[in-house]
Short mmCIF file of C-alpha atoms in Angstrom, two decimals:
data_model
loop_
_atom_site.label_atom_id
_atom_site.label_comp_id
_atom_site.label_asym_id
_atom_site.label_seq_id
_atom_site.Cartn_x
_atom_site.Cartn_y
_atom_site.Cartn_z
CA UNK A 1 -67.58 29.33 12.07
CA UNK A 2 -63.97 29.74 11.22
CA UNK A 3 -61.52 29.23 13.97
CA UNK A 4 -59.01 32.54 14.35
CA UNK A 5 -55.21 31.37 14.06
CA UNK A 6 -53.26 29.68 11.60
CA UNK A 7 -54.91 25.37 10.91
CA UNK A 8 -52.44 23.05 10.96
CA UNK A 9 -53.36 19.53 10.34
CA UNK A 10 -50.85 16.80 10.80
CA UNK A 11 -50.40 13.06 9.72
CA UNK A 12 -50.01 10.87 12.38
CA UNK A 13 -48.37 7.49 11.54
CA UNK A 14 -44.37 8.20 9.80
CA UNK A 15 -44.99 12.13 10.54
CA UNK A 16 -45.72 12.76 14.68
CA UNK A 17 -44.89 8.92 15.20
CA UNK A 18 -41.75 6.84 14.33
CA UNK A 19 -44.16 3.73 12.56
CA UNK A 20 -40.54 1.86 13.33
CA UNK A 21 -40.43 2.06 16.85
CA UNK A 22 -42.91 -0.56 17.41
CA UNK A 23 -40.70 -3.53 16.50
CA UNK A 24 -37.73 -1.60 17.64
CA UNK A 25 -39.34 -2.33 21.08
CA UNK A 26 -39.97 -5.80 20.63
CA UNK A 27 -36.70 -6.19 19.15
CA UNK A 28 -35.67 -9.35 22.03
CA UNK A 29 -39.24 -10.94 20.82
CA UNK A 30 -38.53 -10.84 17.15
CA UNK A 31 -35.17 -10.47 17.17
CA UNK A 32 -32.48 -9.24 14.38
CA UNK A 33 -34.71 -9.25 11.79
CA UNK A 34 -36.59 -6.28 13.27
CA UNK A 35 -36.00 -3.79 10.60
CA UNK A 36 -36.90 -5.88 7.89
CA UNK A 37 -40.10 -6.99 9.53
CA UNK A 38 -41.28 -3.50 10.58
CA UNK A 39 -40.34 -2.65 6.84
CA UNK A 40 -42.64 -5.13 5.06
CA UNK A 41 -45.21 -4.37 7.92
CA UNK A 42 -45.52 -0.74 7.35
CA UNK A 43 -46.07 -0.88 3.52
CA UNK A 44 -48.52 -4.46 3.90
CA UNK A 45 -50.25 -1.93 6.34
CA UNK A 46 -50.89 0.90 3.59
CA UNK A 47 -51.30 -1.52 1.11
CA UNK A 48 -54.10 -3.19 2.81
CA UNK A 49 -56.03 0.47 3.70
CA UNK A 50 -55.44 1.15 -0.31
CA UNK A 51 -56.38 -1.80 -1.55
CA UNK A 52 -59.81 -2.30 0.23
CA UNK A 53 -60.82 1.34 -0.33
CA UNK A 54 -60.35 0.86 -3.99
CA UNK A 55 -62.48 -2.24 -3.78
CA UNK A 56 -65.12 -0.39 -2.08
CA UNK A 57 -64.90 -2.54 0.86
CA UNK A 58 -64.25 -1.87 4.82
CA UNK A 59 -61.35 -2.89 6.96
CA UNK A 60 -60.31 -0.36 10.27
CA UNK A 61 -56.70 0.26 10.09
CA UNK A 62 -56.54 -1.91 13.26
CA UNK A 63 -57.22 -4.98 11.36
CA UNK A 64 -54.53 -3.89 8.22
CA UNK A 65 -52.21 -3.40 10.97
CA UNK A 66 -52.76 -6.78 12.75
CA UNK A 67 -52.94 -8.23 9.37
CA UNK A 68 -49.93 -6.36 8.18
CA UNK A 69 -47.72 -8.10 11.02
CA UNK A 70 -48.88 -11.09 10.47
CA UNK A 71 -48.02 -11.05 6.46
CA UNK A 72 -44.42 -9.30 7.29
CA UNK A 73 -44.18 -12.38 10.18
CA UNK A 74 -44.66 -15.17 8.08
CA UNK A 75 -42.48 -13.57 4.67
CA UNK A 76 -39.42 -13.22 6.98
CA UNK A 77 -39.96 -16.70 8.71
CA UNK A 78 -40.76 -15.76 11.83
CA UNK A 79 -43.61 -17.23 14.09
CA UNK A 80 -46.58 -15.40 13.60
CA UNK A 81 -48.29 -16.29 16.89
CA UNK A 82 -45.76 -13.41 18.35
CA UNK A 83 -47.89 -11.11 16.53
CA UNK A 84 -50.29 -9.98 19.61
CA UNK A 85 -47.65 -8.87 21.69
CA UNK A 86 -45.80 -7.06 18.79
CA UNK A 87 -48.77 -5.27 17.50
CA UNK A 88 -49.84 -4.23 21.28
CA UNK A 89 -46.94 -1.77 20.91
CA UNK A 90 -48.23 0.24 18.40
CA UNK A 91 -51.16 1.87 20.79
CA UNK A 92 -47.53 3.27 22.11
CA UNK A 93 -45.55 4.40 19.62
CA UNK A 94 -42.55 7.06 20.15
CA UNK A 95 -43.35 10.28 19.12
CA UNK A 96 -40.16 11.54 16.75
CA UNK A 97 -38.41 14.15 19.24
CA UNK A 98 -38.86 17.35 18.38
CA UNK A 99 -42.42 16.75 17.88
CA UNK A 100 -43.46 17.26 21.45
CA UNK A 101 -42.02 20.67 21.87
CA UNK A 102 -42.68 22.31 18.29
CA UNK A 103 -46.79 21.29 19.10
CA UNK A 104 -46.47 22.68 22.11
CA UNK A 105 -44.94 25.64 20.81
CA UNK A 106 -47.68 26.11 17.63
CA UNK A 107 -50.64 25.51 20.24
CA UNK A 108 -48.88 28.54 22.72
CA UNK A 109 -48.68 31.02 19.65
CA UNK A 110 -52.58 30.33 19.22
CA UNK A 111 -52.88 28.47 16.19
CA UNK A 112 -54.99 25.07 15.50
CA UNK A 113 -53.37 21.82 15.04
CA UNK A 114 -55.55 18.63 14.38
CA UNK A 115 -54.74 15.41 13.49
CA UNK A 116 -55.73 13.61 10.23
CA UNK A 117 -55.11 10.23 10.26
CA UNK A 118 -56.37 6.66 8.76
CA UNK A 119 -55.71 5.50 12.15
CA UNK A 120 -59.07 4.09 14.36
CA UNK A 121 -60.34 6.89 16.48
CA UNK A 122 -60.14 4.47 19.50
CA UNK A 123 -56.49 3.64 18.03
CA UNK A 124 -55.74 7.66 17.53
CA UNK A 125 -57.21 8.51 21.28
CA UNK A 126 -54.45 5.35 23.00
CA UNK A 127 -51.73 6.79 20.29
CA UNK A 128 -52.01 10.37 21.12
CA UNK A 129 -52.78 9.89 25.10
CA UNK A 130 -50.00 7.51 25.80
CA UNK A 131 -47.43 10.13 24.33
CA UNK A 132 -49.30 12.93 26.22
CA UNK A 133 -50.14 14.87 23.69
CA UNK A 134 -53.52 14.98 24.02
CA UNK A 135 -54.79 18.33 25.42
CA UNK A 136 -51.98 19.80 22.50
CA UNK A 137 -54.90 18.95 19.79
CA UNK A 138 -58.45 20.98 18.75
CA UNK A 139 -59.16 17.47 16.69
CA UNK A 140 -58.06 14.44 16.03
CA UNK A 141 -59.62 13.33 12.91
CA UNK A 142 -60.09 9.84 11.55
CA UNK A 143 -60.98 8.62 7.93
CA UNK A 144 -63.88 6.18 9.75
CA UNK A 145 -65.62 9.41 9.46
CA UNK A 146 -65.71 9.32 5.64
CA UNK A 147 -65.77 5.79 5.27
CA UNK A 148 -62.33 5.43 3.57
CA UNK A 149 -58.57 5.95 3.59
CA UNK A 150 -56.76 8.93 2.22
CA UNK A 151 -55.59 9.86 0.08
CA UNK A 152 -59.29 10.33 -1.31
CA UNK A 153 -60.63 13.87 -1.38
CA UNK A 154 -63.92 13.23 1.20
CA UNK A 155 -61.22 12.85 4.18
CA UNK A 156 -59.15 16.29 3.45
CA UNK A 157 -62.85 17.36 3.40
CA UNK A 158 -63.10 16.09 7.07
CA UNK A 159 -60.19 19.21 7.18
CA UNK A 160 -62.89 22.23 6.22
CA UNK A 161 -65.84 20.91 7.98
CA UNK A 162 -63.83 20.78 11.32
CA UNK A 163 -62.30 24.19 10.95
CA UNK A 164 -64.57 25.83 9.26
CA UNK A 165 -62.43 26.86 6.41
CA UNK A 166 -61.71 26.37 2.68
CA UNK A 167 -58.64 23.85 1.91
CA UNK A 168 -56.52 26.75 0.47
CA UNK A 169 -56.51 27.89 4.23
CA UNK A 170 -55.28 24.47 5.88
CA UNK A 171 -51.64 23.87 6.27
CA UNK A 172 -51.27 19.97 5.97
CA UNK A 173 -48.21 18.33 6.98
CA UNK A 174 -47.30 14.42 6.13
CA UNK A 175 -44.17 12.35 5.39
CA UNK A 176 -46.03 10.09 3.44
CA UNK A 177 -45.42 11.82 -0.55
CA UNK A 178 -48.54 9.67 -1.67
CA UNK A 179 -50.63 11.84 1.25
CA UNK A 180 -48.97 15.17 -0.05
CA UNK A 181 -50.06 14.19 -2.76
CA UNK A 182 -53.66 13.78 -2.23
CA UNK A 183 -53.59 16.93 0.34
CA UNK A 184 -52.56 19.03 -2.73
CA UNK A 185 -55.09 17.69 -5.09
CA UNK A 186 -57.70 18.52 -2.87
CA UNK A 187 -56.35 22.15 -2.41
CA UNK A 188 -54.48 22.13 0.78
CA UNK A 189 -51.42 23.83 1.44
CA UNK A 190 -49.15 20.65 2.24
CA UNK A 191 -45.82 20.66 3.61
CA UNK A 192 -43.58 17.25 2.96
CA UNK A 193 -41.77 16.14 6.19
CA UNK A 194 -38.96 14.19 4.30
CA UNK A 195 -37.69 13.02 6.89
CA UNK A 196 -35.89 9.92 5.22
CA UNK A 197 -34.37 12.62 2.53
CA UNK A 198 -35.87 10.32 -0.44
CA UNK A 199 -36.66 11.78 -4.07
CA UNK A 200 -40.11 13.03 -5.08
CA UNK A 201 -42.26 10.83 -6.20
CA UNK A 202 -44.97 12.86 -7.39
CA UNK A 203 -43.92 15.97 -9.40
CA UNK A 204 -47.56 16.75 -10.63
CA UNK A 205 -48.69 17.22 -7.06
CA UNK A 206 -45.89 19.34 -5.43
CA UNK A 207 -45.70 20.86 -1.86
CA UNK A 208 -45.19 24.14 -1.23
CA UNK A 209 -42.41 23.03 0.90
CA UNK A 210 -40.03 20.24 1.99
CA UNK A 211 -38.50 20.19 5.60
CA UNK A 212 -36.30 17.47 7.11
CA UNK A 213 -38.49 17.70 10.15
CA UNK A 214 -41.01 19.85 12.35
CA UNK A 215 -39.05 21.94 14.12
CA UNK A 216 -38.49 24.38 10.43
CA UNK A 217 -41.93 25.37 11.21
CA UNK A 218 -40.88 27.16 14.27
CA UNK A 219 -37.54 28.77 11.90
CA UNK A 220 -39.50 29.60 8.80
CA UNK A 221 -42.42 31.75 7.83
CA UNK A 222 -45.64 28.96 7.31
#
């Protein structure tokens, strides 16, 4: 049964949470290369999740994001056996700031808001509880549930079955372009969060709109 209120689905990692602030916390373990490592880690990360879906194989985004750390250790010459206590950070990465209050905003005006994410449900549950966001969500949703990453169709899917609606009725927001991408494909209504300002990548699969970051959904009609 359809839920009444707007459906807002959100990415998690680069969208609610800075995927940066990890190594900017463990900046005095690995030092002034930081940027570059969390960098190289980030896309390793994705490329892992893309590369074993297409190969029809399994891998939780736990282990791409171990192994992503490791690879983005060892290409910047740094020691990889720092990777457990770099990677530990990541059950508590900073939510970007206006993200608390604009959620808490949405969920007071009665619409839905669910999380989409190729993050580990045990990995989504630390994520979202450590920032205290919990009890702001109907769902957190993650791929594990149709065996793959995005941006194929059967995890928007995940989307309709969990609110009960047709994609044309889910507002998806990510500031990934490749996951705007596949949100649009698959018939949502997805907003970019660009919030690095970069061009489009992907004209063929455009958003409806582009905002610098969440809080234009509290300014402008959705």
């Amino acid at each position: 049964m359809a839920q009444a209120g707007r459906h807002f689905v959100f990415d998690a990692f680069g969208t609610l949470f800075d995927v940066h602030s990890a190594a900017r916390a463990c900046a005095d373990i690995i030092g002034p290369q930081w940027p570059r490592v969390s960098e190289v880690w980030r896309n390793k990360q994705l490329e892992y999740s893309w590369i074993y879906a297409g190969i029809g194989r399994h891998m939780s985004f736990r282990e791409a994001t171990r192994l992503g750390l490791i690879y983005a250790l060892q290409v910047t010459g740094l020691d990889k056996n720092i990777a457990p206590g770099v990677v530990a950070a990541y059950a508590r990465l900073a939510p970007f700031p206006e993200v608390p209050a604009v959620l808490r905003t949405l969920k007071e005006r009665g619409d839905n808001l669910a999380i989409l994410s190729n993050g580990d449900p045990d990995m989504l549950d630390e994520l979202v509880g450590n920032a205290g966001l919990t009890d702001l969500f109907d769902a957190v949703l993650s791929v594990q549930a149709a065996g793959t990453f995005k941006p194929a169709p059967q995890v928007y899917a995940l989307c309709e079955r969990q609110f009960g609606v047709k994609a044309p009725q889910l507002t998806f927001m990510s500031s990934n372009r490749w996951d705007i991408a596949g949100a649009r494909a698959f018939g949502m209504n997805p907003i970019w969060v660009n919030r690095s300002r970069v061009p489009d990548e992907y004209p063929e699969f455009p958003p409806v709109r582009v905002i610098d970051d969440l809080n234009a959904l509290l300014s402008e009609a959705v």
